[in-house]
Every structure is written in C-alpha cells, then in structure tokens.
XYZ file of C-alpha atoms in Angstrom:
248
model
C -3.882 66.944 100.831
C -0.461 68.211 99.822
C 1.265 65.268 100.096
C -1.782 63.406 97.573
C -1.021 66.341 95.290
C 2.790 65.689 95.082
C 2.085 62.434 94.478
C -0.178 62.924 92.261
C 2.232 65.346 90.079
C 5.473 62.968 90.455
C 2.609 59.955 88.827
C 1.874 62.456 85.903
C 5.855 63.534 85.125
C 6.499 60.084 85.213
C 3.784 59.010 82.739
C 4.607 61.863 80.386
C 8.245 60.730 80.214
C 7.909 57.038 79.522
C 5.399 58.179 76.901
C 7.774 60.251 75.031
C 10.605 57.866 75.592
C 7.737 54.873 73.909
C 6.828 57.255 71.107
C 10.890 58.305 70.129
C 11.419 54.236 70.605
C 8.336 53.341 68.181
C 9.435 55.875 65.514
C 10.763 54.130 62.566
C 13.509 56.449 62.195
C 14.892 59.899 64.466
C 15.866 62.794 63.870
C 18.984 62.097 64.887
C 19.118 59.054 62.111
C 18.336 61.189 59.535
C 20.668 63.505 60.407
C 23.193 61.345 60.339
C 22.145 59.712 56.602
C 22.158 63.655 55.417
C 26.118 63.996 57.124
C 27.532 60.785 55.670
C 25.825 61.885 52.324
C 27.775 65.280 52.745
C 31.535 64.720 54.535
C 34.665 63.804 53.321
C 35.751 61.060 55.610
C 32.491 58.840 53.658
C 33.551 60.289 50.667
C 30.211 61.843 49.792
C 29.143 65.243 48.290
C 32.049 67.080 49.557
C 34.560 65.400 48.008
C 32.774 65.431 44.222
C 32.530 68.842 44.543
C 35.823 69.452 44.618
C 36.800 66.588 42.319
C 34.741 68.669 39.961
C 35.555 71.885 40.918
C 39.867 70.950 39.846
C 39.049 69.840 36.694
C 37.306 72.775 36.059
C 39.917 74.939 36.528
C 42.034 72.520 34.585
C 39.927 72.908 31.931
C 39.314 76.448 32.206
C 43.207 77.424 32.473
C 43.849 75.495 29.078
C 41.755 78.462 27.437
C 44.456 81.127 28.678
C 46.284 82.874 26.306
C 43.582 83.559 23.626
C 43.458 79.777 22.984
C 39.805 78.690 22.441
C 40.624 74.938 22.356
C 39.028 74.268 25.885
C 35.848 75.182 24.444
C 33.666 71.804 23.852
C 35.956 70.321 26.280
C 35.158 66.625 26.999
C 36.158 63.712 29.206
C 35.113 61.116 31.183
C 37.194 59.094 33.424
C 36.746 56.039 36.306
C 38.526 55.032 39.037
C 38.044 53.530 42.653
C 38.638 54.915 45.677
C 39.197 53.856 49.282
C 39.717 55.346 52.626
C 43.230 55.600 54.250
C 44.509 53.133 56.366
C 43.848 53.489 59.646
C 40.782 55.749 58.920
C 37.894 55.740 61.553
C 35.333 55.836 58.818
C 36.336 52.995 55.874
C 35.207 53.519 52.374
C 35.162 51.881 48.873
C 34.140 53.295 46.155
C 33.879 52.987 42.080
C 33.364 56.508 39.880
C 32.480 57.312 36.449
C 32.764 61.339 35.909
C 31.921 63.088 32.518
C 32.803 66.553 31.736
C 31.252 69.183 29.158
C 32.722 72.843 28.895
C 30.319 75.215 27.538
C 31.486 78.373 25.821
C 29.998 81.626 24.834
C 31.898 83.900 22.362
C 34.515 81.094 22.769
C 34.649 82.285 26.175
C 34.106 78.953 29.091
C 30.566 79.479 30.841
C 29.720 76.377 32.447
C 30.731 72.704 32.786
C 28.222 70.181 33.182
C 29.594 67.581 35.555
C 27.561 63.701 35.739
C 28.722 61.304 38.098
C 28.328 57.601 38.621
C 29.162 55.624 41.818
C 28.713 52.945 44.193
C 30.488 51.299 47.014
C 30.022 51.532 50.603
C 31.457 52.838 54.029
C 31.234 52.278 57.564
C 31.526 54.650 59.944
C 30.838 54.337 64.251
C 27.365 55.562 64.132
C 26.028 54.587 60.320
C 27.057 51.988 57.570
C 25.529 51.733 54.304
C 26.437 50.581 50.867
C 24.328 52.098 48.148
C 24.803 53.517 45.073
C 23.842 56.655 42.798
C 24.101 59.704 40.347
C 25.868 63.164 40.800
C 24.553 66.090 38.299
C 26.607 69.207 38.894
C 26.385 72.651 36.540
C 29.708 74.581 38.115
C 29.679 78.292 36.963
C 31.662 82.310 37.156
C 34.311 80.710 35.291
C 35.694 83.725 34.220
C 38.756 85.013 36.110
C 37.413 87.918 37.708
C 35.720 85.659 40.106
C 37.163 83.904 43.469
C 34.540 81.538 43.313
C 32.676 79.042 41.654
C 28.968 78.591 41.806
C 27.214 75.041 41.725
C 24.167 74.369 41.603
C 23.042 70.648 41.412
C 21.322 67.224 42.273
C 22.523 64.362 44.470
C 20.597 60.952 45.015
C 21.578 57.664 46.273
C 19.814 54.392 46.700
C 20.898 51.849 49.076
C 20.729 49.949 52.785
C 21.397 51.848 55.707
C 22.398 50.636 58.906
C 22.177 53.070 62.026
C 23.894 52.157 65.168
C 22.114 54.660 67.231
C 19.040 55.291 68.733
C 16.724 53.231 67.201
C 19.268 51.059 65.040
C 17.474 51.079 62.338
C 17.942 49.163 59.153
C 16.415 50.989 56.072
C 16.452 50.752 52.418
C 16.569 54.214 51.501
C 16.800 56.549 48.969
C 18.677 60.354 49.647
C 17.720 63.367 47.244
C 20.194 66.643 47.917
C 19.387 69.722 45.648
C 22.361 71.646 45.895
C 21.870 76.248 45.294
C 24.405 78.396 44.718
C 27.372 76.329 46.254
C 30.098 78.921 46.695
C 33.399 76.887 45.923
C 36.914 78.355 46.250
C 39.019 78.364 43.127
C 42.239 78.204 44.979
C 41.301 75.771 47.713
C 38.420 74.058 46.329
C 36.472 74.384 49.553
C 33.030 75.282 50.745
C 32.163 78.590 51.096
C 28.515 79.142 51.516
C 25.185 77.434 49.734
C 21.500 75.885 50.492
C 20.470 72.599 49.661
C 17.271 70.521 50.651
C 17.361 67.087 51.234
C 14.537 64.317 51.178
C 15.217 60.691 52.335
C 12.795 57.826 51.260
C 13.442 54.974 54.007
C 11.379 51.484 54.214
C 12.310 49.436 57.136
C 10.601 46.142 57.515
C 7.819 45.806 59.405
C 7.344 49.760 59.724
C 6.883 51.062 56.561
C 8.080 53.815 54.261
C 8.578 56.552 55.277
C 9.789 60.361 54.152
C 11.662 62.990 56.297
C 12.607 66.448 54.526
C 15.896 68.932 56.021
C 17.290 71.631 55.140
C 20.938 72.313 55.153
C 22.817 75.739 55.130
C 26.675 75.106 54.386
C 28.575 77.353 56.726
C 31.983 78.128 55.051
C 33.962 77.044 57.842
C 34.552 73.551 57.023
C 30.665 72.713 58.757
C 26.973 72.888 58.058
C 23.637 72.961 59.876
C 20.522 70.482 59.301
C 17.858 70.835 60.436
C 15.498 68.033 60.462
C 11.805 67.876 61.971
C 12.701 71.637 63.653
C 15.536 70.044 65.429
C 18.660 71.635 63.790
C 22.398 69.976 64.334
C 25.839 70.848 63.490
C 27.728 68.733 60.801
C 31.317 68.329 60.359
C 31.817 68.400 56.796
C 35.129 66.553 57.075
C 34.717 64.588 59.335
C 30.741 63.716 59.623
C 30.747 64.120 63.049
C 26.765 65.512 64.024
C 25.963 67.291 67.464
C 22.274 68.911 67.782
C 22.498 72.540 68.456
C-alpha cells in the first residue's frame, strides 16, 4: 500500500511540473521577457531613459545658470538640437542611435520654473539577452529649478514602437510597443543621477501566430544606480547602467 502511494505521489509531482514547464513554454511572452524590454528601455549601456534624463537634466542647468546674476535672458529659452549616437567600442551592449531634443524654459516673475523637454529617436541595440530596433518620443517637464534645491523633479512619458528580439526563455520575436510614465524622478543637479521616482510601464507585444498581448509593471527607481520591476507579482532587480536583470 505504501509503496502504491509513493508512487502514486512521485506520478502527480511529475505531472504538475511538466505542466507548469508546458504552460511557461506556451506563454507568448515571460515575465522575465518583459522584464528585460522594461531594463533595456531604462539603462544606460542601450542608451534608453537613463541617459535622456540626464541629457535633459545638463541643459537645464545650462539654461538655468545663464539666468544668474539678475539676468532674465534665459527666460523663453529655446533650442533644439540632433545628433547620433553610438556605443563605445568594445561595448557588450552595441547601440545606434539618431536624436532630435527641443527645449522650452518657462519663467514666473522672470524667475525659471520648468523646462519642457520633447525628444525624437530611433536606432537600435543589441545586447546578450534582447535586441530590438524601434523607434519613439520622449516628453519630459523637469522642475525645483530654483537654487535652493539639490534636486530636480521630472515627471514624464516614454513610448517606443519597434521589433523585439528576446534570446531567452521563450525567444520571442514581438512587435511591440513600451509606454513608461515617469513621477517625481528625483535627479541630482551636480551629478545628474537617479535619486528616487515611480513609473508604470505597459508593453503592447504581437508575436505571430500568438497574438497581442499586454503586460503592465511597476518600477520603483532605487537611488543607487538600480531599480526594481515588478512584473506579473514577480519583482527583479535592474541595473540601471548596465541592464543587467536578476529576479529578487
């Protein structure tokens, strides 16, 4: 009887575990996939969010110190510029990349308030575990301009359209579209990095044969170079420098 019973219970663990191994292999995209689309949308080394943040957050203060002295010429500040960018030689992750920024400086009381930041860009990287090349639009609103304050706040939206290749789990291919809503980014004026802010994030995949698709995440920038996002309920740990993702 006990030996019918143990084999009985090995039969059953078995079952269970080829049918969650089936159902992860029949999803059209993981967790971990989207993860991964939300890192490379964030870290330096694919040149995503990260790096137009602080793009944005230097001219700022470009703009901003040109207003020092009592001189209210930096008020109604304009300019748009383009340029390409690639990733070192050498790099683990390669990039190319065409931007159009524009700036606006509001004032109040010819005092700087805000600068309104759009951004224009396509190109593509590859990196070990994702390529992709897409392209999209970058609307920033940086804020606490005035001295007294060791940060800046920005607040924001981030989307980008474009084929995905994942080289992971499932391997997916995907055209997909990525939607970050950035709150109350905390930016350092001195070294332009991340200190602390929400966003949400909502990607849009169709893969052929499966389908479209949504999957939402939340993301909590940590201020020590990293953030978490959590996908599903399964929460990982993202370099923002380097995109490297680990599940927590």
């Amino acid at each position: 009887m006990k030996t019918t019973w143990n084999a009985f219970l090995i039969l059953t663990l078995l079952t269970v575990a080829v049918s969650c191994k089936d159902d992860d292999e029949s999803a059209p995209l993981s967790n971990e996939e989207a993860a991964e689309m939300i890192a490379a949308s964030l870290s330096e080394s694919s040149s995503g969010l990260t790096v137009m943040v602080n793009e944005s957050a230097e001219t700022t203060t470009t703009a901003v110190d040109a207003s020092d002295g009592g001189r209210i010429n930096a008020c109604g500040y304009t300019d748009t510029e383009s340029f390409s960018s690639s990733s070192p030689q050498g790099s683990l992750v390669t990039y190319n990349y065409t931007y159009s920024y524009s700036y606006v400086l509001a004032c109040g009381l010819d005092v700087p308030q805000s600068m309104a930041v759009d951004i224009t860009y396509s190109g593509n990287f590859d990196a070990p575990r994702l390529a992709s090349e897409h392209a999209g639009t970058v609307d920033l609103a940086v804020t606490e301009l005035d001295a007294a304050a060791a940060s800046y706040l920005i607040n924001g939206d981030y989307s980008t359209t474009g084929s995905f290749q994942s080289k992971i789990r499932n391997k997916t291919s995907t055209t997909s579209t990525i939607d970050i809503t950035v709150a109350d980014l905390s930016v350092n004026k001195s070294t332009y990095t991340i200190e602390g802010g929400t966003a949400a994030a909502l990607i849009t995949a169709t893969a052929t044969g499966k389908g479209t698709f949504t999957f939402t995440a939340s993301i909590v920038f940590e201020g020590d170079g990293g953030a978490t996002v959590t996908v599903n309920g399964t929460t990982y740990s993202v370099n923002l420098t380097t995109g490297d993702v680990s599940e927590i």
